XYZ file of C-alpha atoms in Angstrom:
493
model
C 112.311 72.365 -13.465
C 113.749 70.591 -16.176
C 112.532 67.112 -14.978
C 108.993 68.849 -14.504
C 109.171 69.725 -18.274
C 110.593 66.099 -19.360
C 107.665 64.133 -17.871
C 105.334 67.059 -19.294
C 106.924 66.373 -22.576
C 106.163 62.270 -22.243
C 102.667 62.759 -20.600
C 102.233 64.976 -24.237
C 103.335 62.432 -26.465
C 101.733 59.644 -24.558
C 98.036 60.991 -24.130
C 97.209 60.003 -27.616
C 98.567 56.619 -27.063
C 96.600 55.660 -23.934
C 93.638 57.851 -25.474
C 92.993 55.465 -28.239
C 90.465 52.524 -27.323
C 90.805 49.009 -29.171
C 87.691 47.287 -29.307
C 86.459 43.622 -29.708
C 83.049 42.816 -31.354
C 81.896 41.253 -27.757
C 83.289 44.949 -26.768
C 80.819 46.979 -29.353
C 78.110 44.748 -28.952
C 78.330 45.158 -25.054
C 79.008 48.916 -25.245
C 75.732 49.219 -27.444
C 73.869 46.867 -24.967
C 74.480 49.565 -22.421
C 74.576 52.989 -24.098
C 71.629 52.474 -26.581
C 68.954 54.771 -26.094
C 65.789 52.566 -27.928
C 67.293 50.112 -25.516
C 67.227 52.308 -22.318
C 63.713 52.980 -23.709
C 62.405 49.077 -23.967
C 63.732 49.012 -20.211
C 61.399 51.885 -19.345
C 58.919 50.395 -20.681
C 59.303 46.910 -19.081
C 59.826 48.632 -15.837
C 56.489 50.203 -16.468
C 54.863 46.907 -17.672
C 55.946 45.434 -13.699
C 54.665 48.524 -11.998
C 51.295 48.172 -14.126
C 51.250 44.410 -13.407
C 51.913 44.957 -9.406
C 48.813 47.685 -9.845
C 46.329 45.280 -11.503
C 47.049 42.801 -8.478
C 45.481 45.587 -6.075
C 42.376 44.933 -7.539
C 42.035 41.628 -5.638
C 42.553 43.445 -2.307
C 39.835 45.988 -0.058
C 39.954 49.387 -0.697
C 39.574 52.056 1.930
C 38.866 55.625 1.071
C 38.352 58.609 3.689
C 35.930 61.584 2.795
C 35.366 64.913 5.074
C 33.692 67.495 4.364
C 31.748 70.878 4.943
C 28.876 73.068 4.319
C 26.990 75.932 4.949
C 22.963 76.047 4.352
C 21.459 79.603 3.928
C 18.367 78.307 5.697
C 18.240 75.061 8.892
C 16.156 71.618 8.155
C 12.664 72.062 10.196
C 10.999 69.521 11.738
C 7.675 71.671 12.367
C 5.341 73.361 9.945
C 4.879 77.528 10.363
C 1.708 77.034 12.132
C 3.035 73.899 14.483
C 5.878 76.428 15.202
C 2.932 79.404 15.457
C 0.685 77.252 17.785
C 3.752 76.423 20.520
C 4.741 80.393 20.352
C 0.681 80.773 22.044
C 0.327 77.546 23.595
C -0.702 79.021 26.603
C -2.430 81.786 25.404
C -4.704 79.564 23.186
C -5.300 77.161 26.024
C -6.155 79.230 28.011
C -8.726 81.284 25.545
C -10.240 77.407 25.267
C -10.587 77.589 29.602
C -11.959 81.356 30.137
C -14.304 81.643 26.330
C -16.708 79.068 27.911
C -15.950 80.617 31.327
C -17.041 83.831 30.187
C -20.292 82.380 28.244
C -21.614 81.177 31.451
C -21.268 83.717 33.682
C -23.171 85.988 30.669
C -25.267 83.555 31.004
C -25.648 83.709 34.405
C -26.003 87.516 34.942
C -28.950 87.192 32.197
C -30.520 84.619 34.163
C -29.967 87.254 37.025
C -28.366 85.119 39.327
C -25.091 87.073 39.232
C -24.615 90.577 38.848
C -22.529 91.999 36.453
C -20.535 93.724 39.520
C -19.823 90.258 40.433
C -18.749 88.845 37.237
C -16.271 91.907 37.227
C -14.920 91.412 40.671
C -14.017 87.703 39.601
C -12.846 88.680 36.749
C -10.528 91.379 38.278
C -9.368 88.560 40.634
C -9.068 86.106 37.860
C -7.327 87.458 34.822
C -4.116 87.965 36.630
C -3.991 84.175 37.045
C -5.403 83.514 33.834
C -2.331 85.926 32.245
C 0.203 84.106 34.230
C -0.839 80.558 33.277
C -0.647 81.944 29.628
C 2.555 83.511 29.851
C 3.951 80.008 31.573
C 2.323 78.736 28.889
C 3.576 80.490 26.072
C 7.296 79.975 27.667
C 6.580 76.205 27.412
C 5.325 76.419 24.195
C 8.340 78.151 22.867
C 10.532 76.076 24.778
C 9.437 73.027 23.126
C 9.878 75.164 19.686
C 13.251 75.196 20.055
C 13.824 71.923 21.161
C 12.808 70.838 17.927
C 15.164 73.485 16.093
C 18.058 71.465 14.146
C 20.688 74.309 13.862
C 21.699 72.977 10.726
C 22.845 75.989 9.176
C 26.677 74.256 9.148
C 26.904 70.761 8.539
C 30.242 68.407 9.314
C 30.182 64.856 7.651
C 32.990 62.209 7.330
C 33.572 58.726 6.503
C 36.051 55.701 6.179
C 34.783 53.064 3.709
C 35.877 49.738 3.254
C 35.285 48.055 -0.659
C 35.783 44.126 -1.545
C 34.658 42.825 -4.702
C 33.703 39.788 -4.224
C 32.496 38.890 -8.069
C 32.899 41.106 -10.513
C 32.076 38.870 -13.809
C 35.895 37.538 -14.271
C 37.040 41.270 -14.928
C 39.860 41.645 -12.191
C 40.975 37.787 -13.468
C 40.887 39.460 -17.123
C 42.678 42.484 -15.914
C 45.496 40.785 -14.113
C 46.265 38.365 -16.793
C 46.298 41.015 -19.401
C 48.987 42.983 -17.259
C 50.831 39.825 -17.081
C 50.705 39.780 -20.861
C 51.797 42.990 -20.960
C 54.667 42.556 -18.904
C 55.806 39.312 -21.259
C 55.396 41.516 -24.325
C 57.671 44.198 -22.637
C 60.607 41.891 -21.897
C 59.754 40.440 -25.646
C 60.244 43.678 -27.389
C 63.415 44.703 -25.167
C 64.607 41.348 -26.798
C 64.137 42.278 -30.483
C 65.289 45.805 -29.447
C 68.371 44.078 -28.331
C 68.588 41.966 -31.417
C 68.084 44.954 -33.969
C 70.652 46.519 -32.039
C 73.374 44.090 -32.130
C 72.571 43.005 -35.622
C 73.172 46.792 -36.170
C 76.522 46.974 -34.263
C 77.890 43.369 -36.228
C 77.268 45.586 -39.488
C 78.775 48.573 -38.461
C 81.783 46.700 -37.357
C 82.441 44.602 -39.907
C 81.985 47.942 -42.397
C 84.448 49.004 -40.496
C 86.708 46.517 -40.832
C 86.059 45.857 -44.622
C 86.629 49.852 -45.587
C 89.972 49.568 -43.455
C 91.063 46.314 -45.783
C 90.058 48.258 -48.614
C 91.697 51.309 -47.014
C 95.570 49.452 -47.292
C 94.484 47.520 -50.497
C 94.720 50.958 -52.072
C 97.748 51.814 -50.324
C 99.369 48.936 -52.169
C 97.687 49.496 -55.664
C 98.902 53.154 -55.074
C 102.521 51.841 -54.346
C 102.267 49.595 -57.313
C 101.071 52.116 -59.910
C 103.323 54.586 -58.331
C 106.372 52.190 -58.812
C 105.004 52.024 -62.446
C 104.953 55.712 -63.033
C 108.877 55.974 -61.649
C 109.846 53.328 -64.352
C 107.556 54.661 -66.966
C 109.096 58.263 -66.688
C 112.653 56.854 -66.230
C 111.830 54.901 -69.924
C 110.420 58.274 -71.103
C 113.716 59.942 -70.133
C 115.670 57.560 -71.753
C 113.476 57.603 -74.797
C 112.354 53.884 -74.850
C 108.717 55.133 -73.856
C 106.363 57.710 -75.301
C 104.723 60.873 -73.563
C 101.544 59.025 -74.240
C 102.646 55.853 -71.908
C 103.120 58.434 -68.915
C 100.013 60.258 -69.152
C 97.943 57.286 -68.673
C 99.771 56.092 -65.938
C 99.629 59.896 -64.243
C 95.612 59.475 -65.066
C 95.841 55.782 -63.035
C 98.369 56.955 -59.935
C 95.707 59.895 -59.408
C 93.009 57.700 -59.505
C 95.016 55.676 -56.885
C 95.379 58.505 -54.946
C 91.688 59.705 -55.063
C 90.686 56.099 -54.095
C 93.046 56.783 -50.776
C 91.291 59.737 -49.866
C 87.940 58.076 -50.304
C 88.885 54.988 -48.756
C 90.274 57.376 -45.769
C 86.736 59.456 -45.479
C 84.762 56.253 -45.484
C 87.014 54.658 -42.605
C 86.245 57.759 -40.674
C 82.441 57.991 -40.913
C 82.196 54.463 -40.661
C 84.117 54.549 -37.555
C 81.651 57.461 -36.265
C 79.048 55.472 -37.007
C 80.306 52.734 -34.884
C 80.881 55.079 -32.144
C 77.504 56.301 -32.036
C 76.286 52.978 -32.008
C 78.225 52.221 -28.788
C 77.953 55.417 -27.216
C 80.984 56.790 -27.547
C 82.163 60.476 -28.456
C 81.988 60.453 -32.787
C 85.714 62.038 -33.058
C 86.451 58.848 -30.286
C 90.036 57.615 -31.045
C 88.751 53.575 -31.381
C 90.678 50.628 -33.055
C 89.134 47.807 -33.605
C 90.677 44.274 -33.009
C 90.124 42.726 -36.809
C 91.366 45.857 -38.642
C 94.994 44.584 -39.172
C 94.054 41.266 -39.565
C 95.015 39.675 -43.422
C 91.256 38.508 -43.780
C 88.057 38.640 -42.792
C 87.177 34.880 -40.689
C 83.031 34.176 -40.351
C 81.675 32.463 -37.823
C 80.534 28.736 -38.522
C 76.955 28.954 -39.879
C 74.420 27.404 -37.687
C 73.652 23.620 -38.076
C 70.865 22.986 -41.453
C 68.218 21.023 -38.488
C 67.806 25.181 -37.464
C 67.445 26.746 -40.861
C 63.567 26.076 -40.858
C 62.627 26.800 -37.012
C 62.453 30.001 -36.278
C 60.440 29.712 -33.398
C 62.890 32.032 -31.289
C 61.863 35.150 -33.425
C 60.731 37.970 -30.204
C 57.835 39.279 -33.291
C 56.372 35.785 -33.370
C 56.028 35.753 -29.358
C 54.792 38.943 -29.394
C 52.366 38.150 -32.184
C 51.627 35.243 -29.487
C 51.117 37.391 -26.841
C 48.799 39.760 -28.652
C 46.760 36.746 -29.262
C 46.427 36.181 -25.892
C 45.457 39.359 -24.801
C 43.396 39.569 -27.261
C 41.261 36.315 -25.933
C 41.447 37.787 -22.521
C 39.602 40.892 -24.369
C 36.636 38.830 -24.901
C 36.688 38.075 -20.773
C 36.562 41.100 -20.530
C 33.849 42.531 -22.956
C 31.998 39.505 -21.329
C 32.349 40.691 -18.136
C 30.433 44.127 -18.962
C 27.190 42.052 -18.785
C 27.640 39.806 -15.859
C 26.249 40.293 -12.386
C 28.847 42.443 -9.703
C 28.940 41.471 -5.974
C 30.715 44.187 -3.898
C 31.081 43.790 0.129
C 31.323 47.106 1.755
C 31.715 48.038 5.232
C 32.438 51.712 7.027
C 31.941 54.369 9.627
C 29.988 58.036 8.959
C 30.225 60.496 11.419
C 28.462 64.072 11.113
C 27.930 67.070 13.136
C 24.916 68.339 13.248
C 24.349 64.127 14.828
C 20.652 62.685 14.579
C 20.950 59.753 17.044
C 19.778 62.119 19.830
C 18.016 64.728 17.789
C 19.906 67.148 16.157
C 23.078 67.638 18.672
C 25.930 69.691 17.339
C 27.731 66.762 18.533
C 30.399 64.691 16.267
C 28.486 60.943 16.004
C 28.815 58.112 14.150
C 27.915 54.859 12.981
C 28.896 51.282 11.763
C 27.918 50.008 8.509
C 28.259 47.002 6.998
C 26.382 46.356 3.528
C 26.577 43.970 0.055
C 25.613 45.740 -3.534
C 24.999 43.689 -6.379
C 24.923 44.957 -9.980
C 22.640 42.790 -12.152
C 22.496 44.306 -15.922
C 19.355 43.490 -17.037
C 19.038 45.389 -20.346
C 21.448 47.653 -22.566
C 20.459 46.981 -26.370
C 22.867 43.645 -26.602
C 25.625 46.240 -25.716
C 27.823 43.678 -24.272
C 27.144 41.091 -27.297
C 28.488 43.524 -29.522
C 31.569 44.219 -27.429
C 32.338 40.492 -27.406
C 32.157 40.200 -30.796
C 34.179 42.900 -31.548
C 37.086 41.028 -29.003
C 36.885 37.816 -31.369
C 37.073 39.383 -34.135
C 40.239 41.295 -32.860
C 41.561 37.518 -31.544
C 40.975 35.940 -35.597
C 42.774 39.112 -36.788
C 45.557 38.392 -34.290
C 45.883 35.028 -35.365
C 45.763 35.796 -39.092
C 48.817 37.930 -38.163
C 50.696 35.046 -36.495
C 49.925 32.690 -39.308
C 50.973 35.490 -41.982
C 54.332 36.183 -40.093
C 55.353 33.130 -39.333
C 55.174 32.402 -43.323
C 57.292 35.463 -43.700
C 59.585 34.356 -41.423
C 60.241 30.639 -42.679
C 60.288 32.065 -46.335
C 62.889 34.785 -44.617
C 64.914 32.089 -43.161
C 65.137 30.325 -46.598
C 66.310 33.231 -48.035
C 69.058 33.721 -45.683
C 70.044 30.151 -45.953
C 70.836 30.895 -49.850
C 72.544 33.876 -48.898
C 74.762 32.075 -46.620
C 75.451 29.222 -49.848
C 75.741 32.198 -52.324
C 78.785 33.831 -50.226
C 80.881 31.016 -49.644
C 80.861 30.320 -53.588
C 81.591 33.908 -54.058
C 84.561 33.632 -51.223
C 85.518 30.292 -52.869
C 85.686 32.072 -55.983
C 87.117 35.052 -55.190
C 89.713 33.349 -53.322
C 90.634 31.583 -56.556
C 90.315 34.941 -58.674
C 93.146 35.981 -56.216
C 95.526 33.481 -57.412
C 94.937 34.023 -61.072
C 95.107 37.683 -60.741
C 98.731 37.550 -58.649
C 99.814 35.571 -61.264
C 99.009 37.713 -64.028
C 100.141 41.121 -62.011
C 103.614 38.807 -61.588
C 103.873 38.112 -65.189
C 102.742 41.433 -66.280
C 105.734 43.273 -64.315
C 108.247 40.354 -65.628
C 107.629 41.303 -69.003
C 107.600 45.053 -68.310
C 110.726 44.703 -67.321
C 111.559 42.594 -69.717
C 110.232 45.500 -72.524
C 108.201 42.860 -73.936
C 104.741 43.892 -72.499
C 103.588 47.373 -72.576
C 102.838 49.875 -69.802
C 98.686 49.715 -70.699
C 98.433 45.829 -69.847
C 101.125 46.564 -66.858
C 97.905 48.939 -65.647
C 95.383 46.325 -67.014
C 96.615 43.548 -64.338
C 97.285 45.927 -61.749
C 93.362 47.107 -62.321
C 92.669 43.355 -62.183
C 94.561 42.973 -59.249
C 93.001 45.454 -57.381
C 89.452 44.282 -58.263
C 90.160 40.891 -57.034
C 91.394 41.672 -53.900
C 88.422 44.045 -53.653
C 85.782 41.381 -54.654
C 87.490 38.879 -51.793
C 87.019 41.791 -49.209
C 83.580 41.897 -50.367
C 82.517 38.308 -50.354
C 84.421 38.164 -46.576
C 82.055 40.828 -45.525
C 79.536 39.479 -47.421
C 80.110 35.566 -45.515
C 80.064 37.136 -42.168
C 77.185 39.646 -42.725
C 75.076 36.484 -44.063
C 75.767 34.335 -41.240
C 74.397 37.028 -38.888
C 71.403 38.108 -40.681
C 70.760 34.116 -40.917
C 71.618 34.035 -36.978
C 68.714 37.246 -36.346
C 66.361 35.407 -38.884
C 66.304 32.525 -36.497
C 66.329 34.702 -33.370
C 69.979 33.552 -32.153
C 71.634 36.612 -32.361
C-alpha cells in the first residue's frame, strides 16, 4: 500500500513536468502547417480543383444515357377514319345491297314486261335471301375482322433507349474547358502556397513575440531586484537619518512601478503564448516552452543575398495574377466558341411496346440508330461578338492587375530591404546604448554608496538601464521580424 501511494505521489509531481511541451520554431511552424484550418481549407479546395479537372477531361469521351418510360392514353392512335371503320362493320351487307338492288330492278322489270310473275319473283326470292343474308353476315364478319386488324391498342405505351454521344467538334469549347480546369487546379495549389506563407509568416511573429515579452518578462525581474535593493538601502539610510522621508517615497512610487511592470510583463507572456498555441493547434491553457526563451539574445537569420532584393518573381499573388490571365484568354475561346459550328456523332437503340415494325404488336421491338447533328449558328444579333469582347476586356483588366501588383511588390520589396538596414543600425546602436547605460547604472550605485550621488539619479540610471535593455530587445525582434517579412516579400518564406 505504501509503495502504491509513493509512486502515486511521483506520478503527481511528475505530470506537470512531462506535461509541458518545448517547442522549436521548425516545431510551430510545422504544427501550424498541420493544424491550420484556412490551410485544411486551401487543401479542400485543391482537392476540389483535381476532381473538377478529372471531370472536364470526360468531356473528350462518349456519353451513354438510358431512358424508360411509360404512359397511359385516354383514347388509342387510329389508322382508319369513322366511316372506313363504319364501311368494314357492313362490308358485306353493302356488297351485297350493290349484288341484289340491280337484281331486284330487273326482275321488276321483268314481271312488268310480263315475262315473270310476281309469284315467281317471290319464290326466288324466298330461296334467295337466305343466301344473300349469309354472304352478308360472312361479310360483315370479314369486314370487322379486318377492323380490328388495323386497331393499334395503344392505350399503354412502353418506350426505352440507350444513346451513345461523341462530340466530334464543338468550336474549341471542351479544349477551352479543360485548360481552364487545369488553370484552376494551378491556382489552387498557388493559393494553398500563400495560405501557407501567411501562415508561417504568422507563426515566426507570434513566436518571436513570444520570445521578446519573455526577455522583457526577466528584464523586469532584474530592474525589480535592482530598485528593490535600492529601496532596502534607502530605508536603512532613512532609519539611520542620513536620508529623508521624501527619498523613500519615490523609490516606493518606482519599486511599484517595477512590480506593476511584472504583472504586465506576466499577462502579456501568457496571451502571447495562447496566441501561439492557437496558431499551432494546441489547447490555449497548453503548458508550451519555447526553445529561445532562456536564451541571453535574440540571433536573426542572415538576410538574403542583395542579387534577390529586386526579384520577387516567387510571390504565389503574382502567379495567381498569371493564372487569372490565362484563364482569362481561354475565356475568349470560349465566348468564341458560342458561335462556331458543333459536330456531334450519335449512335443508339429504341425499343417500344406497342412495336410498329409489324403493325402495332404489343410486342417489345427495337432498332439501331446511328446519326451525325451539326449545329451551325447562323444568326443571334452579334451575340457571340459581344461575349468575346467582353473576355478581352476581362484579359486587359487581368493584365493591368499583374502589371499594378508586380509594381507593388518591387516597391514592397524595397521597403523591406530598408527595414532590414534600419534594424541592424538600431541593434548596432542599441547594443552600444547597452554599454553606456551599464556603465552609468555601475557608477551611479558606486557613488550611492559612496553618499556622493543621490537616490533620484540612482533611479534615473536604473530607468536608463532598463530602457536600454528594452530598446535592444526591441531592435532583436525588430532584426528578425524584418528579415522574415523581407523573406515573404520575396516569396521565400
Amino acid at each position: 500500500m505504501r509503495l502504491f501511494q509513493t509512486v502515486l505521489l511521483w506520478a503527481f509531481f511528475a505530470l506537470p513536468i512531462f506535461s509541458q511541451q518545448v517547442l522549436t520554431l521548425d516545431d510551430c511552424r510545422q504544427l501550424a502547417l498541420n493544424n491550420n484550418k484556412q490551410l485544411a481549407v486551401s487543401r479542400a479546395k485543391q482537392s476540389m480543383a483535381s476532381d473538377l479537372r478529372k471531370a472536364a477531361r470526360t468531356k473528350y469521351l462518349p456519353k451513354v444515357d438510358a431512358l424508360a418510360g411509360y404512359e397511359y392514353t385516354s383514347r388509342e392512335i387510329s389508322l382508319l377514319s369513322n366511316s372506313q371503320k363504319d364501311f368494314l362493320s357492313n362490308l358485306g351487307t353493302n356488297a351485297v345491297g350493290k349484288i341484289t338492288e340491280p337484281l331486284s330492278a330487273v326482275m321488276t322489270q321483268m314481271v312488268q314486261e310480263g315475262i315473270l310473275r310476281p309469284e315467281d319473283v317471290q319464290a326466288i326470292q324466298e330461296r334467295v335471301n337466305p343466301v344473300v343474308n349469309g354472304v352478308a353476315e360472312k361479310g360483315n364478319a370479314v369486314g370487322q375482322d379486318i377492323r380490328d386488324a388495323f386497331r393499334t391498342n395503344t392505350h399503354n405505351l412502353f418506350a426505352g433507349s440507350v444513346m451513345i454521344r461523341q462530340p466530334l467538334y464543338m468550336g474549341g469549347a471542351i479544349t477551352a474547358l479543360n485548360n481552364i480546369a487545369d488553370l484552376g487546379e494551378e491556382l489552387a495549389s498557388t493559393d494553398l502556397d500563400l495560405r501557407r506563407q501567411s501562415t508561417l509568416y504568422g507563426i515566426e511573429e507570434a513566436y518571436w513575440l513570444v520570445v521578446s515579452l519573455r526577455q522583457k518578462q526577466r528584464l523586469a525581474r532584474s530592474y525589480y531586484a535592482l530598485v528593490k535593493q535600492l529601496n532596502d538601502d534607502v530605508h536603512k539610510m532613512i532609519d539611520e537619518g542620513v536620508a529623508t522621508r521624501a527619498d523613500g517615497l519615490k523609490v516606493d512610487v518606482k519599486l511599484n512601478e517595477a512590480d506593476m511592470a511584472i504583472t504586465q510583463a506576466n499577462d502579456g507572456v501568457s496571451l502571447a503564448k495562447m496566441l501561439l498555441c492557437q496558431l499551432c493547434g494546441l489547447p490555449l491553457d497548453g503548458d508550451i516552452t519555447l526553445s529561445d526563451e532562456e536564451a541571453d539574445h535574440i540571433v536573426g537569420n542572415v538576410s538574403p543575398s542583395d542579387s534577390t532584393y529586386t526579384e520577387g518573381w516567387e510571390r504565389p499573388e503574382l502567379r495567381m495574377l498569371q493564372t487569372g490571365i490565362d484563364i482569362s484568354r481561354q475565356g475568349e475561346t470560349l465566348a468564341r466558341a458560342l458561335y462556331r459550328p458543333q459536330i456531334l456523332l450519335t449512335a443508339g437503340y429504341l425499343i417500344t411496346n406497342p412495336s410498329v415494325y409489324n403493325s402495332f404488336e404489343n410486342k417489345f421491338k427495337g432498332v439501331f440508330n446511328v446519326g451525325v447533328v451539326a449545329r451551325v449558328p447562323l444568326w443571334s444579333w452579334r451575340e457571340g461578338h459581344y461575349k468575346a469582347s467582353a473576355a478581352r476586356a476581362l484579359t486587359t483588366i487581368a493584365e493591368l492587375e499583374y502589371e499594378e501588383a508586380s509594381e507593388k511588390i518591387s516597391l514592397q520589396i524595397s521597403q523591406c530591404r530598408y527595414k532590414v538596414n534600419e534594424a541592424q543600425k538600431r541593434l548596432a546602436m542599441a547594443q552600444k546604448n547597452i554599454a553606456s547605460a551599464e556603465e552609468n547604472l555601475r557608477c551611479a550605485s558606486v557613488g550611492f554608496h559612496e553618499g556622493v550621488i543621490s537616490s533620484t539619479d540612482v533611479l534615473g540610471a536604473q530607468t536608463a538601464w532598463q530602457q536600454a535593455h528594452s530598446q535592444l530587445i526591441d531592435a532583436e525582434t525588430e532584426v528578425q521580424l524584418s528579415e522574415t517579412a523581407l523573406r515573404k516579400a520575396l516569396g521565400e518564406l
